Amino acid sequence: MTEQTHKHALDYLSLHLSIHDREQLIQVLCHSSPDLLTNCIRELVSVYDPIIRALHKAVDLGSGVTDAQSFLDDLIALAHIDSSSKSTKPAPVPTVKDFVHLLQKHAKSSHVFIHQALKNGKELSEWYHVYAIHAISQYKQQQQPQRQQQQQKATSESEQGEEDTKTASAAGDFTPLLTSLLSSLRNSNDHQKCLTQIDAHASFLDILAQRSKKSMDATVRASLATTQSSSSSPNTASPSNAAEEKARGSPGIFLLKWQHFIDVTPITPGPNDGKPRAGKSKSVKVISAVDVEGNVAAVAAAGEVGDDGNGDGDGELEPPDVRRVLEVLGPGFREELARLVDLSKGEGK
């Protein structure tokens, strides 16, 4: 196969997958049997019907819908990147700071809406108070005496194992289970390897959390500094702001982890006889930036994606390898999850 033929084959594959994805979405949303989407909408409306009626009595829904429409209009204008412009200068790309500024702009209307609901809808307020308490309780860890009872059952374990059980709590109620799975490896060669990988992953998450917090603090402070400026527009991202945010990274741990999953995803080879590419490859990011009209997004057009395609500069963190932990502890953890699911189904009946 020649290079030209290989290039055409890649283009055909890309178009075919795009068409296939759209056809599957249409099939699931519009032509599925039974019609799950319609049933979900009906159930959703029926569940929220009392809340909607209570809101209608407590709040002026007309002004609330108008405020919501205004927010959505600004959100669409901010998120839209005009890639069809003939200008040689790339269109500005919105940053996290721009979205924070947008939320601050419409915060007042949100506060007015919530105030009316709490003031005039006492029953509605009580519903959400009970809901909030219940939601928080789902993240509550076991009480210390219960954990101590579970720890006393593991008296045959070594002192180090007992110390791990006492101090570990990041997994909440799953902490005793995970500790037990790890302790079962104490006499195997995988125990120390798993401990090393777990410690490395914990340090990695700590660094991500610190970076995310610093980035969020800087973003909020910068947005507050420009809130009162009448010249700033919510749908304009200045190059300096975009560069600063790019340098320090956007806030959010899960976004960074999700981006890593995309970056390591294997992709078809670029050259005919080349190796498989990854999601972070420059050529993959450039191709993925092409919209449905064939226009290239501003980031790719400006060449802001680095040679390795990560776009995060020199400070990018690579997650540690934890494959052995998943291989060794994964089966036991999945069995426990299946047992809990069966238990909850039995209680539901």
Coordinates of C-alpha atoms in Angstrom, one line a residue:
M1 CA 0.0 0.0 0.0
T2 CA 1.4 3.4 -1.0
E3 CA 1.6 6.4 1.3
Q4 CA -1.2 8.1 -0.7
T5 CA -3.4 5.1 -0.5
H6 CA -2.7 4.7 3.2
K7 CA -3.7 8.4 3.8
H8 CA -7.0 7.9 1.9
A9 CA -7.6 4.8 4.0
L10 CA -7.2 6.7 7.2
D11 CA -9.5 9.5 6.0
Y12 CA -12.1 6.8 5.0
L13 CA -11.8 5.2 8.4
S14 CA -12.3 8.5 10.2
L15 CA -15.3 9.4 8.2
H16 CA -16.8 5.9 8.5
L17 CA -16.4 5.9 12.3
S18 CA -18.0 9.4 12.5
I19 CA -21.0 8.3 10.4
H20 CA -21.3 5.1 12.4
D21 CA -21.3 7.0 15.7
R22 CA -24.0 9.3 14.5
E23 CA -26.1 6.4 13.2
Q24 CA -25.8 4.6 16.5
L25 CA -26.8 7.7 18.5
I26 CA -29.8 8.1 16.3
Q27 CA -30.7 4.4 16.7
V28 CA -30.5 4.5 20.4
L29 CA -32.3 7.9 20.9
C30 CA -34.9 7.6 18.2
H31 CA -35.4 4.1 16.9
S32 CA -34.8 1.8 19.9
S33 CA -37.4 -0.7 20.9
P34 CA -38.7 -0.3 23.5
D35 CA -38.5 3.5 23.4
L36 CA -36.3 4.0 26.4
L37 CA -35.7 7.7 25.9
T38 CA -39.4 8.6 26.0
N39 CA -40.0 6.4 29.0
C40 CA -37.0 8.1 30.8
I41 CA -38.4 11.5 30.1
R42 CA -41.8 10.6 31.3
E43 CA -40.4 9.1 34.5
L44 CA -38.2 12.1 35.0
V45 CA -41.1 14.5 34.6
S46 CA -43.3 12.5 37.0
V47 CA -40.5 12.4 39.6
Y48 CA -40.0 16.1 39.5
D49 CA -43.6 17.1 39.0
P50 CA -44.2 17.9 42.8
I51 CA -41.0 20.1 42.8
I52 CA -42.0 21.9 39.6
R53 CA -45.5 22.6 41.0
A54 CA -44.0 23.8 44.3
L55 CA -41.5 26.1 42.4
H56 CA -44.4 27.5 40.3
K57 CA -46.1 28.6 43.5
A58 CA -43.0 30.0 45.2
V59 CA -41.1 31.6 42.3
D60 CA -41.8 33.7 39.3
L61 CA -40.8 31.2 36.7
G62 CA -41.1 33.7 33.9
S63 CA -38.2 35.8 35.1
G64 CA -36.3 32.7 36.1
V65 CA -36.6 31.2 32.6
T66 CA -35.6 34.6 31.1
D67 CA -32.5 34.6 33.3
A68 CA -31.7 31.0 32.4
Q69 CA -32.0 31.9 28.7
S70 CA -29.7 34.8 29.1
F71 CA -27.2 32.6 30.8
L72 CA -27.4 29.9 28.1
D73 CA -27.0 32.6 25.4
D74 CA -23.8 33.9 27.0
L75 CA -22.6 30.3 27.5
I76 CA -23.1 29.4 23.9
A77 CA -21.4 32.6 22.7
L78 CA -18.5 31.9 25.0
A79 CA -18.0 28.3 24.0
H80 CA -18.3 28.9 20.3
I81 CA -15.0 29.1 18.4
D82 CA -15.3 30.7 15.0
S83 CA -13.0 28.6 12.9
S84 CA -14.6 29.7 9.6
S85 CA -13.0 33.2 9.7
K86 CA -10.6 34.0 6.9
S87 CA -8.3 35.9 9.2
T88 CA -4.8 34.6 9.7
K89 CA -5.1 35.3 13.4
P90 CA -6.7 32.3 15.2
A91 CA -9.9 32.8 17.0
P92 CA -9.5 33.1 20.8
V93 CA -10.1 29.9 22.8
P94 CA -12.2 30.3 26.0
T95 CA -10.4 29.5 29.3
V96 CA -11.5 28.4 32.7
K97 CA -11.2 32.0 33.8
D98 CA -13.8 33.0 31.2
F99 CA -16.3 30.4 32.5
V100 CA -15.7 31.5 36.1
H101 CA -16.3 35.1 35.0
L102 CA -19.5 34.0 33.3
L103 CA -20.8 32.3 36.4
Q104 CA -20.0 35.4 38.5
K105 CA -21.9 37.6 36.0
H106 CA -25.1 35.5 36.4
A107 CA -24.7 34.7 40.1
K108 CA -27.1 37.4 41.2
S109 CA -30.0 36.0 39.2
S110 CA -29.3 32.6 40.7
H111 CA -29.3 34.0 44.2
V112 CA -32.6 35.8 43.6
F113 CA -34.2 32.6 42.4
I114 CA -32.9 30.5 45.3
H115 CA -34.0 33.2 47.8
Q116 CA -37.5 33.3 46.4
A117 CA -37.7 29.5 46.6
L118 CA -36.5 29.3 50.2
K119 CA -38.7 32.2 51.3
N120 CA -41.9 31.3 49.7
G121 CA -41.6 27.5 49.4
K122 CA -41.1 26.2 53.0
E123 CA -42.1 22.6 52.0
L124 CA -39.7 22.8 49.0
S125 CA -36.9 24.0 51.3
E126 CA -37.5 21.1 53.7
W127 CA -37.4 18.6 50.8
Y128 CA -34.0 19.8 49.7
H129 CA -32.7 20.0 53.3
V130 CA -33.6 16.3 53.8
Y131 CA -32.1 15.5 50.4
A132 CA -28.8 17.3 51.3
I133 CA -28.5 15.4 54.6
H134 CA -29.2 12.1 52.9
A135 CA -26.7 12.8 50.1
I136 CA -24.0 13.7 52.6
S137 CA -24.6 10.6 54.6
Q138 CA -23.8 8.4 51.6
Y139 CA -20.2 9.7 51.8
K140 CA -19.9 9.2 55.6
Q141 CA -17.3 6.7 56.7
Q142 CA -17.8 4.0 59.3
Q143 CA -17.7 5.1 62.8
Q144 CA -14.3 4.6 64.5
P145 CA -15.6 1.9 66.9
Q146 CA -16.8 -0.2 64.0
R147 CA -13.4 0.1 62.2
Q148 CA -11.7 -0.8 65.5
Q149 CA -13.7 -4.0 65.8
Q150 CA -12.7 -4.9 62.3
Q151 CA -9.1 -4.2 63.1
Q152 CA -9.2 -6.4 66.2
K153 CA -10.1 -9.4 64.0
A154 CA -6.8 -9.0 62.1
T155 CA -4.5 -9.5 65.2
S156 CA -2.5 -12.1 63.4
E157 CA -1.2 -9.5 61.0
S158 CA 2.1 -7.8 61.4
E159 CA 2.5 -4.4 63.1
Q160 CA 2.9 -2.6 59.7
G161 CA -0.3 -4.1 58.5
E162 CA -2.2 -3.0 61.6
E163 CA -0.8 0.5 61.2
D164 CA -2.0 0.7 57.6
T165 CA -5.5 -0.3 58.7
K166 CA -5.6 2.4 61.4
T167 CA -4.5 5.3 59.3
A168 CA -6.0 4.5 55.9
S169 CA -9.4 6.1 55.3
A170 CA -9.2 7.5 51.8
A171 CA -11.6 4.7 50.5
G172 CA -14.2 5.3 53.2
D173 CA -16.1 2.1 54.1
F174 CA -14.1 0.2 51.5
T175 CA -10.9 0.8 53.4
P176 CA -11.1 -2.5 55.5
L177 CA -11.8 -4.5 52.3
L178 CA -8.9 -3.0 50.4
T179 CA -6.6 -3.4 53.4
S180 CA -7.7 -7.0 53.8
L181 CA -7.0 -7.7 50.1
L182 CA -3.6 -6.2 50.4
S183 CA -2.8 -8.1 53.6
S184 CA -3.7 -11.4 51.8
L185 CA -0.6 -10.8 49.7
R186 CA 1.8 -10.4 52.6
N187 CA 3.5 -13.7 52.0
S188 CA 3.8 -13.2 48.2
N189 CA 6.2 -11.4 46.0
D190 CA 3.4 -9.0 44.9
H191 CA 2.9 -7.4 48.3
Q192 CA 5.9 -5.0 48.2
K193 CA 5.3 -4.2 44.5
C194 CA 1.7 -3.3 45.1
L195 CA 2.6 -1.2 48.1
T196 CA 5.2 0.7 46.0
Q197 CA 2.7 1.3 43.2
I198 CA 0.0 2.4 45.6
D199 CA 2.3 4.9 47.4
A200 CA 3.4 6.3 44.0
H201 CA -0.2 6.7 42.9
A202 CA -1.1 8.4 46.2
S203 CA 1.8 10.9 45.8
F204 CA 0.7 11.5 42.2
L205 CA -2.9 12.3 43.4
D206 CA -1.6 14.6 46.1
I207 CA 0.5 16.6 43.5
L208 CA -2.5 16.8 41.2
A209 CA -4.7 18.0 44.1
Q210 CA -2.2 20.7 45.0
R211 CA -1.8 21.9 41.4
S212 CA -5.6 21.9 40.9
K213 CA -6.1 24.0 44.1
K214 CA -3.5 26.5 43.2
S215 CA -4.8 26.8 39.6
M216 CA -8.4 27.3 40.9
D217 CA -7.3 29.9 43.4
A218 CA -5.4 31.8 40.8
T219 CA -8.3 31.5 38.3
V220 CA -10.9 32.8 40.8
R221 CA -8.6 35.7 42.0
A222 CA -7.9 36.7 38.4
S223 CA -11.6 36.6 37.6
L224 CA -12.6 38.6 40.7
A225 CA -10.0 41.3 39.7
T226 CA -11.7 41.8 36.4
T227 CA -15.4 41.4 37.4
Q228 CA -15.9 45.2 37.8
S229 CA -14.2 46.0 34.5
S230 CA -16.8 47.2 32.1
S231 CA -14.4 46.7 29.1
S232 CA -14.0 42.9 29.7
S233 CA -16.4 40.7 27.7
P234 CA -17.4 37.2 28.8
N235 CA -16.9 35.8 25.4
T236 CA -13.4 37.1 24.9
A237 CA -10.3 35.4 26.0
S238 CA -7.2 37.5 25.9
P239 CA -4.0 35.7 24.7
S240 CA -2.2 36.5 27.9
N241 CA -4.9 34.9 30.0
A242 CA -4.9 31.8 27.8
A243 CA -1.1 31.6 27.9
E244 CA -1.1 31.9 31.7
E245 CA -3.8 29.2 32.1
K246 CA -2.0 26.9 29.7
A247 CA 1.2 27.4 31.6
R248 CA -0.2 26.5 35.0
G249 CA -2.8 24.0 33.8
S250 CA -6.5 24.0 34.2
P251 CA -8.1 23.1 37.6
G252 CA -9.6 19.7 38.1
I253 CA -8.1 16.3 39.0
F254 CA -10.6 14.2 37.0
L255 CA -10.1 16.3 33.9
L256 CA -6.4 15.6 34.1
K257 CA -6.9 11.9 34.6
W258 CA -9.5 11.8 31.7
Q259 CA -7.0 13.6 29.5
H260 CA -4.4 11.0 30.3
F261 CA -6.8 8.2 29.3
I262 CA -7.3 9.9 26.0
D263 CA -3.5 10.5 25.5
V264 CA -2.6 6.9 26.0
T265 CA -5.3 5.5 23.8
P266 CA -3.7 3.7 20.8
I267 CA -4.6 5.1 17.4
T268 CA -3.9 3.8 13.9
P269 CA -0.4 4.4 12.5
G270 CA 0.3 7.6 10.6
P271 CA 2.8 6.3 8.0
N272 CA 2.1 3.2 6.1
D273 CA 4.9 1.2 8.0
G274 CA 4.9 3.3 11.2
K275 CA 4.1 2.3 14.7
P276 CA 0.6 2.9 16.3
R277 CA 0.1 6.4 17.5
A278 CA -1.4 7.6 20.8
G279 CA -4.1 10.1 21.6
K280 CA -1.5 12.7 22.5
S281 CA 0.3 12.5 19.2
K282 CA 0.4 15.8 17.4
S283 CA -1.1 14.5 14.2
V284 CA -4.0 12.9 16.1
K285 CA -4.8 16.1 17.9
V286 CA -4.7 18.1 14.7
I287 CA -7.1 15.7 13.0
S288 CA -9.4 15.6 15.9
A289 CA -9.6 19.4 15.9
V290 CA -11.3 19.4 12.5
D291 CA -15.0 20.2 12.8
V292 CA -17.9 18.9 10.7
E293 CA -17.3 21.6 8.1
G294 CA -13.7 20.7 7.6
N295 CA -12.4 23.8 9.5
V296 CA -9.4 23.4 11.9
A297 CA -9.9 24.7 15.5
A298 CA -7.9 27.7 16.7
V299 CA -5.5 25.7 18.9
A300 CA -4.5 23.4 16.1
A301 CA -4.3 26.2 13.6
A302 CA -2.1 28.2 15.9
G303 CA 0.3 25.3 16.3
E304 CA -0.1 25.3 20.1
V305 CA 0.1 21.6 20.4
G306 CA 3.6 20.4 21.2
D307 CA 5.7 17.8 19.4
D308 CA 4.4 15.1 21.7
G309 CA 0.9 16.4 21.5
N310 CA 0.2 16.9 25.1
G311 CA -0.1 20.7 25.0
D312 CA 0.7 20.9 28.7
G313 CA 4.3 22.1 28.6
D314 CA 7.2 20.8 30.5
G315 CA 5.3 20.4 33.8
E316 CA 3.1 17.5 32.7
L317 CA 2.9 14.7 35.2
E318 CA 2.8 11.1 34.0
P319 CA 0.7 8.8 36.2
P320 CA 2.6 5.9 37.8
D321 CA 2.2 2.3 36.5
V322 CA -0.4 0.6 38.7
R323 CA -1.3 -2.3 36.4
R324 CA 0.0 -4.9 38.9
V325 CA -2.3 -3.6 41.6
L326 CA -5.3 -3.8 39.3
E327 CA -4.3 -7.3 38.2
V328 CA -3.9 -8.7 41.8
L329 CA -6.5 -6.8 43.8
G330 CA -9.1 -6.2 41.0
P331 CA -10.8 -9.6 41.0
G332 CA -11.4 -9.6 44.8
F333 CA -12.7 -6.1 44.7
R334 CA -15.1 -6.8 41.8
E335 CA -16.4 -9.9 43.7
E336 CA -17.1 -7.7 46.7
L337 CA -18.9 -5.1 44.6
A338 CA -21.0 -7.9 43.0
R339 CA -21.9 -9.2 46.4
L340 CA -23.0 -5.7 47.6
V341 CA -25.1 -5.2 44.5
D342 CA -26.8 -8.6 45.0
L343 CA -27.3 -7.7 48.7
S344 CA -28.9 -4.3 47.8
K345 CA -31.2 -6.0 45.3
G346 CA -32.3 -8.4 47.9
E347 CA -33.1 -5.6 50.3
G348 CA -35.0 -3.8 47.6
K349 CA -37.3 -6.7 47.2

